[in-house]
Amino acid sequence: MAALGFTTGLRTCSLRPLRRKGPTPDLLVEHGILLNRRSHTEGQEVMERTKIGVDQEIALPQDLIEILKWHTERMPPGPMRDSDLLFPDESGQIAGRHRPWQRFRVVAQEVGIKKRITPHGMRRTSKDLLRQAGTSQVVSMAISGHLTEQMHQHYSTVTEAEQRESLAKVISLAGFKQAMAAVSSPAGAPQPGDTQAAGAAVAPSRPRSKR
C-alpha cells in the first residue's frame, strides 16, 4: 500500500477497497491499469464512487506492477490470499481506516523517525515526487485525482504513456525496488509486516501549516 500510495497519491479510502481479482478487479495487471472507482468508509461499507465522484483510470509502469505482484505473492495462505482485495486485513476483509495509521507508527518507531507521520503524507509526498520527476501539472493532477472544473478538459489529453513515464520516474526517485529487495528474505518466505513495508523508506513530505 505504501508504494502505491506514495507513487500515485491516492487517498487511503481509495486504496483500502482495491480489488486484485474477482468479477470486477480494479487492478488490471495484464493491461497495466489501476481503476480508482470506489471509496471505503466504515466497517465493510464501500461506496461505488470515489470521494470526489470522479472515476480514474491510472496507467501504471511495469516496475510498480512488479511491486504489486510481489506483494500479492507474499500474502500468507488463507483468508488474505483467498481475498479478492489487494490490501486485505488478516481476515481477508477490508482493513480498518485506522490500520494504515497504526502501520505508519510502527514503521516510524522502527526506523527512528521522530516526526508525526500520517497516511495522508503519502498524498502530499507523491505531489513532491512527481514535481521532482519533472511531471507537468496536468499529468500530476490526472494521476492524483486533484481535479478542478477549470482543468477538467485538459485531462482528456493525458495519455497512458505520459502517466507511465512519470510514475516510473517516481519509482526510481523513491527507491521502491531497493526497499522491496531489502525486506525480501533469502528464502523468499513472508515475514511479518513485509507486505505493507515496501516503500517505507520514503520520507514523507513535511506537513505545511494551513493558512
mmCIF file of C-alpha atoms in Angstrom:
data_model
loop_
_atom_site.group_PDB
_atom_site.id
_atom_site.type_symbol
_atom_site.label_atom_id
_atom_site.label_comp_id
_atom_site.label_asym_id
_atom_site.label_seq_id
_atom_site.Cartn_x
_atom_site.Cartn_y
_atom_site.Cartn_z
ATOM 1 C CA MET A 1 0.000 0.000 0.000
ATOM 2 C CA ALA A 2 2.838 2.380 0.813
ATOM 3 C CA ALA A 3 4.448 2.054 -2.624
ATOM 4 C CA LEU A 4 1.152 2.633 -4.423
ATOM 5 C CA GLY A 5 0.167 5.487 -2.118
ATOM 6 C CA PHE A 6 3.471 7.340 -2.310
ATOM 7 C CA THR A 7 3.590 6.897 -6.081
ATOM 8 C CA THR A 8 0.046 7.798 -7.139
ATOM 9 C CA GLY A 9 -1.056 9.919 -4.185
ATOM 10 C CA LEU A 10 -4.380 8.085 -3.956
ATOM 11 C CA ARG A 11 -6.327 8.590 -0.751
ATOM 12 C CA THR A 12 -6.270 5.688 1.725
ATOM 13 C CA CYS A 13 -10.064 5.462 1.431
ATOM 14 C CA SER A 14 -9.471 4.595 -2.233
ATOM 15 C CA LEU A 15 -6.565 2.224 -1.573
ATOM 16 C CA ARG A 16 -8.262 0.041 1.051
ATOM 17 C CA PRO A 17 -11.109 -1.337 -1.134
ATOM 18 C CA LEU A 18 -9.000 -2.005 -4.248
ATOM 19 C CA ARG A 19 -9.596 -5.462 -5.729
ATOM 20 C CA ARG A 20 -6.902 -7.523 -7.450
ATOM 21 C CA LYS A 21 -9.148 -10.321 -8.695
ATOM 22 C CA GLY A 22 -12.760 -11.463 -8.862
ATOM 23 C CA PRO A 23 -15.586 -10.469 -11.239
ATOM 24 C CA THR A 24 -14.672 -6.761 -11.174
ATOM 25 C CA PRO A 25 -10.979 -6.282 -10.332
ATOM 26 C CA ASP A 26 -9.609 -2.773 -10.030
ATOM 27 C CA LEU A 27 -6.014 -3.792 -10.758
ATOM 28 C CA LEU A 28 -5.761 -4.962 -14.367
ATOM 29 C CA VAL A 29 -2.276 -6.474 -14.343
ATOM 30 C CA GLU A 30 -2.286 -7.601 -17.971
ATOM 31 C CA HIS A 31 -3.085 -4.063 -19.132
ATOM 32 C CA GLY A 32 -1.061 -2.204 -16.500
ATOM 33 C CA ILE A 33 -4.127 -0.235 -15.434
ATOM 34 C CA LEU A 34 -5.479 0.703 -11.999
ATOM 35 C CA LEU A 35 -9.135 1.686 -11.735
ATOM 36 C CA ASN A 36 -9.915 4.070 -8.882
ATOM 37 C CA ARG A 37 -13.705 3.946 -8.607
ATOM 38 C CA ARG A 38 -14.616 3.035 -5.014
ATOM 39 C CA SER A 39 -14.259 4.567 -1.570
ATOM 40 C CA HIS A 40 -14.210 2.858 1.833
ATOM 41 C CA THR A 41 -15.965 4.457 4.796
ATOM 42 C CA GLU A 42 -16.557 2.356 7.929
ATOM 43 C CA GLY A 43 -16.635 -1.364 8.606
ATOM 44 C CA GLN A 44 -17.108 -3.219 5.312
ATOM 45 C CA GLU A 45 -19.211 -0.460 3.778
ATOM 46 C CA VAL A 46 -17.948 0.672 0.373
ATOM 47 C CA MET A 47 -19.295 3.461 -1.796
ATOM 48 C CA GLU A 48 -19.263 2.638 -5.509
ATOM 49 C CA ARG A 49 -17.764 6.028 -6.275
ATOM 50 C CA THR A 50 -14.640 7.951 -5.352
ATOM 51 C CA LYS A 51 -14.570 10.671 -2.715
ATOM 52 C CA ILE A 52 -14.753 13.373 -5.388
ATOM 53 C CA GLY A 53 -17.261 11.471 -7.534
ATOM 54 C CA VAL A 54 -14.893 11.052 -10.497
ATOM 55 C CA ASP A 55 -13.558 7.636 -11.554
ATOM 56 C CA GLN A 56 -9.904 7.380 -12.533
ATOM 57 C CA GLU A 57 -8.009 5.077 -14.876
ATOM 58 C CA ILE A 58 -4.308 5.217 -13.998
ATOM 59 C CA ALA A 59 -1.665 3.684 -16.260
ATOM 60 C CA LEU A 60 0.967 2.037 -14.041
ATOM 61 C CA PRO A 61 4.612 1.481 -15.030
ATOM 62 C CA GLN A 62 5.934 -2.071 -15.130
ATOM 63 C CA ASP A 63 8.107 -1.526 -12.040
ATOM 64 C CA LEU A 64 5.034 -0.674 -9.947
ATOM 65 C CA ILE A 65 3.139 -3.652 -11.382
ATOM 66 C CA GLU A 66 6.042 -5.888 -10.331
ATOM 67 C CA ILE A 67 5.962 -4.460 -6.781
ATOM 68 C CA LEU A 68 2.222 -5.153 -6.505
ATOM 69 C CA LYS A 69 2.684 -8.697 -7.863
ATOM 70 C CA TRP A 70 5.491 -9.234 -5.333
ATOM 71 C CA HIS A 71 3.138 -8.034 -2.590
ATOM 72 C CA THR A 72 0.327 -10.424 -3.550
ATOM 73 C CA GLU A 73 2.683 -13.390 -3.991
ATOM 74 C CA ARG A 74 3.911 -12.933 -0.413
ATOM 75 C CA MET A 75 0.440 -12.983 1.125
ATOM 76 C CA PRO A 76 0.194 -15.896 3.562
ATOM 77 C CA PRO A 77 -2.092 -18.806 2.580
ATOM 78 C CA GLY A 78 -5.598 -18.496 3.935
ATOM 79 C CA PRO A 79 -8.039 -15.594 4.115
ATOM 80 C CA MET A 80 -5.603 -12.950 2.871
ATOM 81 C CA ARG A 81 -4.534 -14.857 -0.238
ATOM 82 C CA ASP A 82 -8.095 -16.028 -0.923
ATOM 83 C CA SER A 83 -9.471 -12.499 -0.712
ATOM 84 C CA ASP A 84 -10.226 -10.505 -3.869
ATOM 85 C CA LEU A 85 -8.764 -7.426 -2.178
ATOM 86 C CA LEU A 86 -5.336 -6.041 -2.961
ATOM 87 C CA PHE A 87 -4.690 -4.953 0.647
ATOM 88 C CA PRO A 88 -6.887 -7.157 2.891
ATOM 89 C CA ASP A 89 -6.533 -7.500 6.632
ATOM 90 C CA GLU A 90 -5.674 -10.835 8.270
ATOM 91 C CA SER A 91 -9.289 -11.995 7.956
ATOM 92 C CA GLY A 92 -9.417 -11.214 4.231
ATOM 93 C CA GLN A 93 -11.706 -8.229 4.767
ATOM 94 C CA ILE A 94 -11.190 -4.520 4.085
ATOM 95 C CA ALA A 95 -8.685 -3.155 6.567
ATOM 96 C CA GLY A 96 -9.994 -0.635 9.080
ATOM 97 C CA ARG A 97 -9.448 3.039 8.369
ATOM 98 C CA HIS A 98 -7.025 3.264 11.295
ATOM 99 C CA ARG A 99 -4.844 0.326 10.173
ATOM 100 C CA PRO A 100 -2.566 2.436 7.930
ATOM 101 C CA TRP A 101 -2.054 4.882 10.812
ATOM 102 C CA GLN A 102 -1.022 2.003 13.069
ATOM 103 C CA ARG A 103 1.409 0.648 10.481
ATOM 104 C CA PHE A 104 2.939 4.094 9.986
ATOM 105 C CA ARG A 105 3.519 4.460 13.731
ATOM 106 C CA VAL A 106 5.198 1.041 13.912
ATOM 107 C CA VAL A 107 7.489 1.728 10.952
ATOM 108 C CA ALA A 108 8.345 5.216 12.243
ATOM 109 C CA GLN A 109 9.385 3.766 15.587
ATOM 110 C CA GLU A 110 11.434 1.000 13.962
ATOM 111 C CA VAL A 111 13.413 3.393 11.752
ATOM 112 C CA GLY A 112 13.695 6.127 14.362
ATOM 113 C CA ILE A 113 11.521 8.832 12.785
ATOM 114 C CA LYS A 114 10.528 11.310 15.481
ATOM 115 C CA LYS A 115 8.121 13.475 13.490
ATOM 116 C CA ARG A 116 4.446 12.611 13.375
ATOM 117 C CA ILE A 117 3.687 10.909 10.076
ATOM 118 C CA THR A 118 0.197 10.137 8.821
ATOM 119 C CA PRO A 119 -1.038 8.186 5.789
ATOM 120 C CA HIS A 120 -2.147 11.480 4.233
ATOM 121 C CA GLY A 121 1.558 12.242 3.970
ATOM 122 C CA MET A 122 1.666 9.761 1.072
ATOM 123 C CA ARG A 123 -0.583 12.058 -0.936
ATOM 124 C CA ARG A 124 1.489 15.149 -0.192
ATOM 125 C CA THR A 125 4.782 13.348 -0.827
ATOM 126 C CA SER A 126 3.511 11.975 -4.127
ATOM 127 C CA LYS A 127 2.942 15.514 -5.372
ATOM 128 C CA ASP A 128 6.509 16.448 -4.411
ATOM 129 C CA LEU A 129 7.973 13.336 -6.059
ATOM 130 C CA LEU A 130 6.012 13.932 -9.248
ATOM 131 C CA ARG A 131 7.270 17.524 -9.317
ATOM 132 C CA GLN A 132 10.874 16.368 -8.802
ATOM 133 C CA ALA A 133 10.375 13.880 -11.642
ATOM 134 C CA GLY A 134 9.528 16.772 -13.926
ATOM 135 C CA THR A 135 5.872 15.823 -14.308
ATOM 136 C CA SER A 136 3.597 18.511 -15.723
ATOM 137 C CA GLN A 137 0.816 19.837 -13.517
ATOM 138 C CA VAL A 138 -1.849 18.393 -15.811
ATOM 139 C CA VAL A 139 -0.412 14.853 -15.658
ATOM 140 C CA SER A 140 0.199 15.120 -11.902
ATOM 141 C CA MET A 141 -3.410 16.140 -11.265
ATOM 142 C CA ALA A 142 -4.717 13.385 -13.521
ATOM 143 C CA ILE A 143 -2.760 10.794 -11.506
ATOM 144 C CA SER A 144 -3.561 12.065 -8.011
ATOM 145 C CA GLY A 145 -7.190 12.995 -8.694
ATOM 146 C CA HIS A 146 -6.788 16.637 -7.675
ATOM 147 C CA LEU A 147 -9.486 17.767 -10.104
ATOM 148 C CA THR A 148 -10.859 21.219 -10.734
ATOM 149 C CA GLU A 149 -13.525 22.280 -13.192
ATOM 150 C CA GLN A 150 -11.061 24.635 -14.867
ATOM 151 C CA MET A 151 -8.579 21.833 -15.632
ATOM 152 C CA HIS A 152 -11.093 19.063 -16.329
ATOM 153 C CA GLN A 153 -10.953 19.423 -20.102
ATOM 154 C CA HIS A 154 -7.168 19.173 -20.076
ATOM 155 C CA TYR A 155 -7.211 15.694 -18.556
ATOM 156 C CA SER A 156 -8.595 14.119 -21.711
ATOM 157 C CA THR A 157 -5.236 14.853 -23.365
ATOM 158 C CA VAL A 158 -3.171 12.941 -20.795
ATOM 159 C CA THR A 159 -2.036 9.672 -22.384
ATOM 160 C CA GLU A 160 -1.210 6.350 -20.738
ATOM 161 C CA ALA A 161 2.387 6.764 -21.893
ATOM 162 C CA GLU A 162 2.681 10.099 -20.044
ATOM 163 C CA GLN A 163 1.310 8.595 -16.839
ATOM 164 C CA ARG A 164 3.569 5.519 -17.009
ATOM 165 C CA GLU A 165 6.681 7.578 -17.757
ATOM 166 C CA SER A 166 6.001 9.954 -14.858
ATOM 167 C CA LEU A 167 5.266 7.176 -12.356
ATOM 168 C CA ALA A 168 8.332 5.224 -13.500
ATOM 169 C CA LYS A 169 10.484 8.244 -12.612
ATOM 170 C CA VAL A 170 8.843 8.425 -9.188
ATOM 171 C CA ILE A 171 9.587 4.724 -8.605
ATOM 172 C CA SER A 172 13.239 5.406 -9.426
ATOM 173 C CA LEU A 173 13.451 8.536 -7.256
ATOM 174 C CA ALA A 174 11.819 6.897 -4.250
ATOM 175 C CA GLY A 175 13.860 3.683 -4.363
ATOM 176 C CA PHE A 176 10.857 1.371 -4.020
ATOM 177 C CA LYS A 177 12.535 -1.546 -5.799
ATOM 178 C CA GLN A 178 15.514 -1.322 -3.446
ATOM 179 C CA ALA A 179 13.144 -1.303 -0.453
ATOM 180 C CA MET A 180 11.326 -4.310 -1.867
ATOM 181 C CA ALA A 181 14.596 -6.206 -2.225
ATOM 182 C CA ALA A 182 15.713 -5.194 1.276
ATOM 183 C CA VAL A 183 12.680 -6.731 3.002
ATOM 184 C CA SER A 184 12.779 -9.939 0.956
ATOM 185 C CA SER A 185 14.176 -12.843 2.947
ATOM 186 C CA PRO A 186 16.829 -15.026 1.262
ATOM 187 C CA ALA A 187 14.422 -17.942 1.151
ATOM 188 C CA GLY A 188 11.576 -15.786 -0.150
ATOM 189 C CA ALA A 189 9.351 -16.615 2.810
ATOM 190 C CA PRO A 190 6.916 -13.926 4.006
ATOM 191 C CA GLN A 191 7.982 -12.053 7.116
ATOM 192 C CA PRO A 192 5.603 -10.243 9.499
ATOM 193 C CA GLY A 193 4.729 -6.836 8.108
ATOM 194 C CA ASP A 194 6.572 -7.355 4.811
ATOM 195 C CA THR A 195 3.515 -6.973 2.597
ATOM 196 C CA GLN A 196 2.971 -3.405 3.797
ATOM 197 C CA ALA A 197 6.606 -2.418 4.305
ATOM 198 C CA ALA A 198 7.770 -1.856 0.717
ATOM 199 C CA GLY A 199 8.252 1.830 0.160
ATOM 200 C CA ALA A 200 8.504 2.624 3.866
ATOM 201 C CA ALA A 201 11.984 4.041 3.268
ATOM 202 C CA VAL A 202 10.438 7.080 1.602
ATOM 203 C CA ALA A 203 10.431 10.074 3.909
ATOM 204 C CA PRO A 204 7.032 11.801 3.697
ATOM 205 C CA SER A 205 6.990 15.493 2.963
ATOM 206 C CA ARG A 206 6.928 17.777 5.966
ATOM 207 C CA PRO A 207 3.331 18.951 6.603
ATOM 208 C CA ARG A 208 2.793 22.600 5.765
ATOM 209 C CA SER A 209 0.882 24.915 8.056
ATOM 210 C CA LYS A 210 -2.647 25.698 6.923
ATOM 211 C CA ARG A 211 -3.451 29.334 6.306
#
